[in-house]
PDB file of C-alpha atoms in Angstrom:
ATOM      1  CA  UNK A 286     -13.250  -7.210  12.347  1.00  0.00           C
ATOM      2  CA  UNK A 287     -11.531  -3.992  13.440  1.00  0.00           C
ATOM      3  CA  UNK A 288     -13.052  -2.177  16.396  1.00  0.00           C
ATOM      4  CA  UNK A 289     -12.264   1.398  17.421  1.00  0.00           C
ATOM      5  CA  UNK A 290     -13.781   2.230  20.784  1.00  0.00           C
ATOM      6  CA  UNK A 291     -13.986   5.702  22.375  1.00  0.00           C
ATOM      7  CA  UNK A 292     -10.812   6.901  20.669  1.00  0.00           C
ATOM      8  CA  UNK A 293      -9.393  10.311  21.563  1.00  0.00           C
ATOM      9  CA  UNK A 294      -6.382  11.895  19.906  1.00  0.00           C
ATOM     10  CA  UNK A 295      -4.576  15.180  20.407  1.00  0.00           C
ATOM     11  CA  UNK A 296      -1.870  16.703  18.257  1.00  0.00           C
ATOM     12  CA  UNK A 297      -0.171  19.290  20.417  1.00  0.00           C
ATOM     13  CA  UNK A 298      -2.885  21.367  22.049  1.00  0.00           C
ATOM     14  CA  UNK A 299      -5.488  20.499  19.417  1.00  0.00           C
ATOM     15  CA  UNK A 300      -8.055  17.815  20.150  1.00  0.00           C
ATOM     16  CA  UNK A 301      -8.689  16.104  16.833  1.00  0.00           C
ATOM     17  CA  UNK A 302     -11.427  13.789  18.056  1.00  0.00           C
ATOM     18  CA  UNK A 303     -12.753  12.149  21.192  1.00  0.00           C
ATOM     19  CA  UNK A 304     -15.266   9.404  21.889  1.00  0.00           C
ATOM     20  CA  UNK A 305     -14.792   8.134  18.337  1.00  0.00           C
ATOM     21  CA  UNK A 306     -16.041   4.588  17.771  1.00  0.00           C
ATOM     22  CA  UNK A 307     -16.393   2.473  14.644  1.00  0.00           C
ATOM     23  CA  UNK A 308     -16.496  -1.143  13.539  1.00  0.00           C
ATOM     24  CA  UNK A 309     -14.925  -2.185  10.247  1.00  0.00           C
ATOM     25  CA  UNK A 310     -16.146  -5.517   8.916  1.00  0.00           C
ATOM     26  CA  UNK A 311     -14.045  -7.660   6.564  1.00  0.00           C
ATOM     27  CA  UNK A 312     -14.499  -6.589   2.959  1.00  0.00           C
ATOM     28  CA  UNK A 313     -16.080  -3.229   3.751  1.00  0.00           C
ATOM     29  CA  UNK A 314     -15.096  -0.220   1.652  1.00  0.00           C
ATOM     30  CA  UNK A 315     -15.334   3.048   3.572  1.00  0.00           C
ATOM     31  CA  UNK A 316     -14.474   6.641   2.626  1.00  0.00           C
ATOM     32  CA  UNK A 317     -13.400   9.218   5.206  1.00  0.00           C
ATOM     33  CA  UNK A 318     -14.563  12.716   4.312  1.00  0.00           C
ATOM     34  CA  UNK A 319     -13.766  15.883   6.235  1.00  0.00           C
ATOM     35  CA  UNK A 320     -12.003  19.217   6.177  1.00  0.00           C
ATOM     36  CA  UNK A 321      -8.255  19.616   6.282  1.00  0.00           C
ATOM     37  CA  UNK A 322      -6.839  19.108   9.754  1.00  0.00           C
ATOM     38  CA  UNK A 323      -9.797  17.189  11.162  1.00  0.00           C
ATOM     39  CA  UNK A 324      -7.742  14.046  11.801  1.00  0.00           C
ATOM     40  CA  UNK A 325      -8.267  11.779   8.797  1.00  0.00           C
ATOM     41  CA  UNK A 326      -4.573  11.129   8.182  1.00  0.00           C
ATOM     42  CA  UNK A 327      -3.977  10.911  11.933  1.00  0.00           C
ATOM     43  CA  UNK A 328      -6.527   8.093  12.110  1.00  0.00           C
ATOM     44  CA  UNK A 329      -4.479   6.245   9.493  1.00  0.00           C
ATOM     45  CA  UNK A 330      -1.383   6.840  11.617  1.00  0.00           C
ATOM     46  CA  UNK A 331      -3.187   5.255  14.580  1.00  0.00           C
ATOM     47  CA  UNK A 332      -4.046   2.175  12.529  1.00  0.00           C
ATOM     48  CA  UNK A 333      -0.420   1.948  11.377  1.00  0.00           C
ATOM     49  CA  UNK A 334       0.804   2.311  14.993  1.00  0.00           C
ATOM     50  CA  UNK A 335       2.678   5.482  14.051  1.00  0.00           C
ATOM     51  CA  UNK A 336       0.677   7.367  16.696  1.00  0.00           C
ATOM     52  CA  UNK A 337      -0.810   6.287  20.007  1.00  0.00           C
ATOM     53  CA  UNK A 338      -4.345   7.243  21.026  1.00  0.00           C
ATOM     54  CA  UNK A 339      -4.715   9.454  24.090  1.00  0.00           C
ATOM     55  CA  UNK A 340      -7.726   7.389  25.135  1.00  0.00           C
ATOM     56  CA  UNK A 341      -9.733   4.429  23.913  1.00  0.00           C
ATOM     57  CA  UNK A 342      -8.872   1.109  22.346  1.00  0.00           C
ATOM     58  CA  UNK A 343      -8.266  -0.345  18.885  1.00  0.00           C
ATOM     59  CA  UNK A 344      -8.785  -4.090  18.460  1.00  0.00           C
ATOM     60  CA  UNK A 345      -8.565  -6.536  15.591  1.00  0.00           C
ATOM     61  CA  UNK A 346      -5.357  -5.371  13.926  1.00  0.00           C
ATOM     62  CA  UNK A 347      -3.136  -8.159  15.223  1.00  0.00           C
ATOM     63  CA  UNK A 348      -2.046 -10.425  12.406  1.00  0.00           C
ATOM     64  CA  UNK A 349      -3.585  -8.270   9.679  1.00  0.00           C
ATOM     65  CA  UNK A 350      -1.552  -7.453   6.598  1.00  0.00           C
ATOM     66  CA  UNK A 351      -1.858  -3.692   6.137  1.00  0.00           C
ATOM     67  CA  UNK A 352      -1.001  -1.878   2.924  1.00  0.00           C
ATOM     68  CA  UNK A 353      -0.886   1.895   2.731  1.00  0.00           C
ATOM     69  CA  UNK A 354      -0.024   4.462   0.118  1.00  0.00           C
ATOM     70  CA  UNK A 355       2.974   6.568   1.101  1.00  0.00           C
ATOM     71  CA  UNK A 356       2.637  10.313   0.504  1.00  0.00           C
ATOM     72  CA  UNK A 357       6.390  10.905   0.489  1.00  0.00           C
ATOM     73  CA  UNK A 358       8.061  10.764  -2.905  1.00  0.00           C
ATOM     74  CA  UNK A 359      11.241   8.911  -2.049  1.00  0.00           C
ATOM     75  CA  UNK A 360      14.215   8.499  -4.323  1.00  0.00           C
ATOM     76  CA  UNK A 361      15.063   4.883  -5.034  1.00  0.00           C
ATOM     77  CA  UNK A 362      17.684   3.240  -7.257  1.00  0.00           C
ATOM     78  CA  UNK A 363      15.064   0.682  -8.297  1.00  0.00           C
ATOM     79  CA  UNK A 364      13.322   0.773 -11.645  1.00  0.00           C
ATOM     80  CA  UNK A 365       9.642   1.654 -11.656  1.00  0.00           C
ATOM     81  CA  UNK A 366       8.732  -1.999 -12.183  1.00  0.00           C
ATOM     82  CA  UNK A 367      10.946  -3.264  -9.360  1.00  0.00           C
ATOM     83  CA  UNK A 368       9.759  -0.500  -7.026  1.00  0.00           C
ATOM     84  CA  UNK A 369       6.196  -1.737  -7.479  1.00  0.00           C
ATOM     85  CA  UNK A 370       7.172  -5.403  -7.073  1.00  0.00           C
ATOM     86  CA  UNK A 371       8.907  -4.439  -3.810  1.00  0.00           C
ATOM     87  CA  UNK A 372       5.460  -3.591  -2.459  1.00  0.00           C
ATOM     88  CA  UNK A 373       5.255  -7.325  -1.801  1.00  0.00           C
ATOM     89  CA  UNK A 374       8.121  -7.316   0.702  1.00  0.00           C
ATOM     90  CA  UNK A 375       8.285 -11.091   1.201  1.00  0.00           C
ATOM     91  CA  UNK A 376       8.373 -11.715  -2.531  1.00  0.00           C
ATOM     92  CA  UNK A 377      10.982  -9.046  -3.207  1.00  0.00           C
ATOM     93  CA  UNK A 378      13.243 -10.434  -0.483  1.00  0.00           C
ATOM     94  CA  UNK A 379      12.862 -13.915  -1.954  1.00  0.00           C
ATOM     95  CA  UNK A 380      13.833 -12.590  -5.388  1.00  0.00           C
ATOM     96  CA  UNK A 381      16.958 -10.986  -3.932  1.00  0.00           C
ATOM     97  CA  UNK A 382      17.856 -14.151  -2.029  1.00  0.00           C
ATOM     98  CA  UNK A 383      17.353 -16.229  -5.168  1.00  0.00           C
ATOM     99  CA  UNK A 384      19.673 -13.969  -7.155  1.00  0.00           C
ATOM    100  CA  UNK A 385      22.334 -14.341  -4.450  1.00  0.00           C
ATOM    101  CA  UNK A 386      21.918 -18.126  -4.253  1.00  0.00           C
ATOM    102  CA  UNK A 387      22.193 -18.498  -8.025  1.00  0.00           C
ATOM    103  CA  UNK A 388      25.296 -16.289  -8.115  1.00  0.00           C
ATOM    104  CA  UNK A 389      26.901 -18.382  -5.357  1.00  0.00           C
ATOM    105  CA  UNK A 390      26.017 -21.664  -7.049  1.00  0.00           C
ATOM    106  CA  UNK A 391      24.031 -22.765  -3.991  1.00  0.00           C
ATOM    107  CA  UNK A 392      21.661 -25.115  -5.797  1.00  0.00           C
ATOM    108  CA  UNK A 393      19.988 -26.492  -2.682  1.00  0.00           C
ATOM    109  CA  UNK A 394      19.128 -23.008  -1.432  1.00  0.00           C
ATOM    110  CA  UNK A 395      18.068 -22.024  -4.926  1.00  0.00           C
ATOM    111  CA  UNK A 396      15.649 -24.961  -5.119  1.00  0.00           C
ATOM    112  CA  UNK A 397      14.104 -23.990  -1.783  1.00  0.00           C
ATOM    113  CA  UNK A 398      13.705 -20.399  -2.936  1.00  0.00           C
ATOM    114  CA  UNK A 399      12.080 -21.478  -6.200  1.00  0.00           C
ATOM    115  CA  UNK A 400       9.538 -23.380  -4.105  1.00  0.00           C
ATOM    116  CA  UNK A 401       8.993 -20.240  -2.041  1.00  0.00           C
ATOM    117  CA  UNK A 402       8.463 -18.293  -5.261  1.00  0.00           C
ATOM    118  CA  UNK A 403       5.701 -20.716  -6.224  1.00  0.00           C
ATOM    119  CA  UNK A 404       4.031 -20.212  -2.847  1.00  0.00           C
ATOM    120  CA  UNK A 405       4.161 -16.416  -3.232  1.00  0.00           C
ATOM    121  CA  UNK A 406       2.909 -16.457  -6.841  1.00  0.00           C
ATOM    122  CA  UNK A 407       6.240 -14.864  -7.622  1.00  0.00           C
ATOM    123  CA  UNK A 408       6.481 -15.905 -11.238  1.00  0.00           C
ATOM    124  CA  UNK A 409       3.536 -13.665 -12.119  1.00  0.00           C
ATOM    125  CA  UNK A 410       4.907 -10.680 -10.171  1.00  0.00           C
ATOM    126  CA  UNK A 411       6.410  -8.864 -13.131  1.00  0.00           C
ATOM    127  CA  UNK A 412       3.213  -9.225 -15.151  1.00  0.00           C
ATOM    128  CA  UNK A 413       1.059  -8.060 -12.231  1.00  0.00           C
ATOM    129  CA  UNK A 414       3.296  -5.052 -11.610  1.00  0.00           C
ATOM    130  CA  UNK A 415       3.164  -4.104 -15.284  1.00  0.00           C
ATOM    131  CA  UNK A 416      -0.645  -4.339 -15.292  1.00  0.00           C
ATOM    132  CA  UNK A 417      -0.798  -1.929 -12.347  1.00  0.00           C
ATOM    133  CA  UNK A 418       1.605   0.489 -14.009  1.00  0.00           C
ATOM    134  CA  UNK A 419      -0.286   0.397 -17.300  1.00  0.00           C
ATOM    135  CA  UNK A 420      -3.558   0.958 -15.477  1.00  0.00           C
ATOM    136  CA  UNK A 421      -2.103   4.012 -13.765  1.00  0.00           C
ATOM    137  CA  UNK A 422      -0.960   5.529 -17.038  1.00  0.00           C
ATOM    138  CA  UNK A 423       2.682   4.496 -17.339  1.00  0.00           C
ATOM    139  CA  UNK A 424       4.065   3.729 -20.769  1.00  0.00           C
ATOM    140  CA  UNK A 425       5.661   0.312 -21.032  1.00  0.00           C
ATOM    141  CA  UNK A 426       8.992   1.765 -22.186  1.00  0.00           C
ATOM    142  CA  UNK A 427       9.195   3.868 -18.988  1.00  0.00           C
ATOM    143  CA  UNK A 428       8.917   0.887 -16.646  1.00  0.00           C
ATOM    144  CA  UNK A 429      12.676   0.285 -16.690  1.00  0.00           C
ATOM    145  CA  UNK A 430      13.432   3.911 -15.768  1.00  0.00           C
ATOM    146  CA  UNK A 431      14.650   4.662 -12.253  1.00  0.00           C
ATOM    147  CA  UNK A 432      12.559   6.600  -9.744  1.00  0.00           C
ATOM    148  CA  UNK A 433      14.697   9.701 -10.284  1.00  0.00           C
ATOM    149  CA  UNK A 434      13.405   9.939 -13.858  1.00  0.00           C
ATOM    150  CA  UNK A 435       9.854  10.680 -12.692  1.00  0.00           C
ATOM    151  CA  UNK A 436       8.265  13.878 -11.407  1.00  0.00           C
ATOM    152  CA  UNK A 437       6.634  14.071  -7.985  1.00  0.00           C
ATOM    153  CA  UNK A 438       3.170  13.352  -9.360  1.00  0.00           C
ATOM    154  CA  UNK A 439       4.336  10.217 -11.155  1.00  0.00           C
ATOM    155  CA  UNK A 440       6.179   9.055  -8.043  1.00  0.00           C
ATOM    156  CA  UNK A 441       2.900   9.324  -6.132  1.00  0.00           C
ATOM    157  CA  UNK A 442       1.380   7.052  -8.783  1.00  0.00           C
ATOM    158  CA  UNK A 443       4.251   4.621  -8.188  1.00  0.00           C
ATOM    159  CA  UNK A 444       3.484   4.687  -4.460  1.00  0.00           C
ATOM    160  CA  UNK A 445      -0.132   3.874  -5.272  1.00  0.00           C
ATOM    161  CA  UNK A 446       0.853   0.978  -7.550  1.00  0.00           C
ATOM    162  CA  UNK A 447       3.181  -0.319  -4.828  1.00  0.00           C
ATOM    163  CA  UNK A 448       0.334  -0.248  -2.283  1.00  0.00           C
ATOM    164  CA  UNK A 449      -1.936  -2.141  -4.680  1.00  0.00           C
ATOM    165  CA  UNK A 450       0.803  -4.726  -5.263  1.00  0.00           C
ATOM    166  CA  UNK A 451       1.178  -5.520  -1.565  1.00  0.00           C
ATOM    167  CA  UNK A 452      -0.843  -8.512  -0.298  1.00  0.00           C
ATOM    168  CA  UNK A 453      -3.181  -7.041   2.302  1.00  0.00           C
ATOM    169  CA  UNK A 454      -6.221  -7.565   4.482  1.00  0.00           C
ATOM    170  CA  UNK A 455      -6.588  -3.831   5.152  1.00  0.00           C
ATOM    171  CA  UNK A 456      -5.713  -1.126   2.650  1.00  0.00           C
ATOM    172  CA  UNK A 457      -5.344   2.532   3.635  1.00  0.00           C
ATOM    173  CA  UNK A 458      -5.393   5.028   0.764  1.00  0.00           C
ATOM    174  CA  UNK A 459      -4.967   8.760   1.398  1.00  0.00           C
ATOM    175  CA  UNK A 460      -6.586  10.704  -1.468  1.00  0.00           C
ATOM    176  CA  UNK A 461      -5.406   8.193  -4.082  1.00  0.00           C
ATOM    177  CA  UNK A 462      -6.916  10.083  -7.027  1.00  0.00           C
ATOM    178  CA  UNK A 463      -4.568  13.048  -6.585  1.00  0.00           C
ATOM    179  CA  UNK A 464      -2.443  13.303  -9.747  1.00  0.00           C
ATOM    180  CA  UNK A 465      -4.746  10.901 -11.645  1.00  0.00           C
ATOM    181  CA  UNK A 466      -6.645  11.805 -14.796  1.00  0.00           C
ATOM    182  CA  UNK A 467     -10.162  10.567 -15.537  1.00  0.00           C
ATOM    183  CA  UNK A 468      -9.107   7.355 -17.283  1.00  0.00           C
ATOM    184  CA  UNK A 469      -6.768   6.260 -14.496  1.00  0.00           C
ATOM    185  CA  UNK A 470      -9.324   7.247 -11.851  1.00  0.00           C
ATOM    186  CA  UNK A 471     -11.908   5.008 -13.523  1.00  0.00           C
ATOM    187  CA  UNK A 472      -9.347   2.192 -13.765  1.00  0.00           C
ATOM    188  CA  UNK A 473      -8.573   2.553 -10.048  1.00  0.00           C
ATOM    189  CA  UNK A 474     -12.281   2.504  -9.209  1.00  0.00           C
ATOM    190  CA  UNK A 475     -12.701  -0.797 -11.054  1.00  0.00           C
ATOM    191  CA  UNK A 476      -9.606  -2.273  -9.381  1.00  0.00           C
ATOM    192  CA  UNK A 477     -10.795  -1.307  -5.903  1.00  0.00           C
ATOM    193  CA  UNK A 478     -14.251  -2.745  -6.539  1.00  0.00           C
ATOM    194  CA  UNK A 479     -12.613  -6.154  -6.995  1.00  0.00           C
ATOM    195  CA  UNK A 480     -10.366  -5.786  -3.913  1.00  0.00           C
ATOM    196  CA  UNK A 481     -11.371  -8.430  -1.374  1.00  0.00           C
ATOM    197  CA  UNK A 482      -9.917  -6.872   1.758  1.00  0.00           C
ATOM    198  CA  UNK A 483     -11.156  -4.003   3.896  1.00  0.00           C
ATOM    199  CA  UNK A 484     -10.614  -0.606   2.284  1.00  0.00           C
ATOM    200  CA  UNK A 485     -10.404   2.684   4.158  1.00  0.00           C
ATOM    201  CA  UNK A 486      -9.921   5.664   1.876  1.00  0.00           C
ATOM    202  CA  UNK A 487      -9.547   9.374   2.529  1.00  0.00           C
ATOM    203  CA  UNK A 488     -11.530  11.241  -0.086  1.00  0.00           C
ATOM    204  CA  UNK A 489     -12.057  14.856  -1.036  1.00  0.00           C
TER     205      UNK A 489
END
């Protein structure tokens, strides 16, 4: 359970909110609706510890796995598929370590990493990443293209797929349907309905 109690936040001279309180129960799905500049994204930044509240207290975040959809469209040398898989940071690091161990002929380390892959459900990672990409409208033949091959809107979709790939107890999505057509929006709706964690989403 996540508890926000009497939160106040200023950005510069502007008071975004004060006395704000809420309780988020495990598995709840909540949409934040409000005008531009009212503090929706700033609330996400508080939950991600990117900002500090001017007053009040936030409890219940310790130990939670938090996934969020980045709004920046970064350039990455990774392929679209690998960029999404990297949303699961522990798994992606294990994959890199396994590649290094195999190249070095370190069979003992390799065996340990294969066991770790089993624990992380790593052998299904490529299939799961491809399912997310297909659901968000990517053609299978484009999945091996690098990030630089995609426009800004498609990179936002990659950020969304990466957030969905990450194991999480709390998911923060900032207007995730931007750049989505009707079919992909409906696919995302179905996916989120089956999500077992707590969902906080900024909506129009």
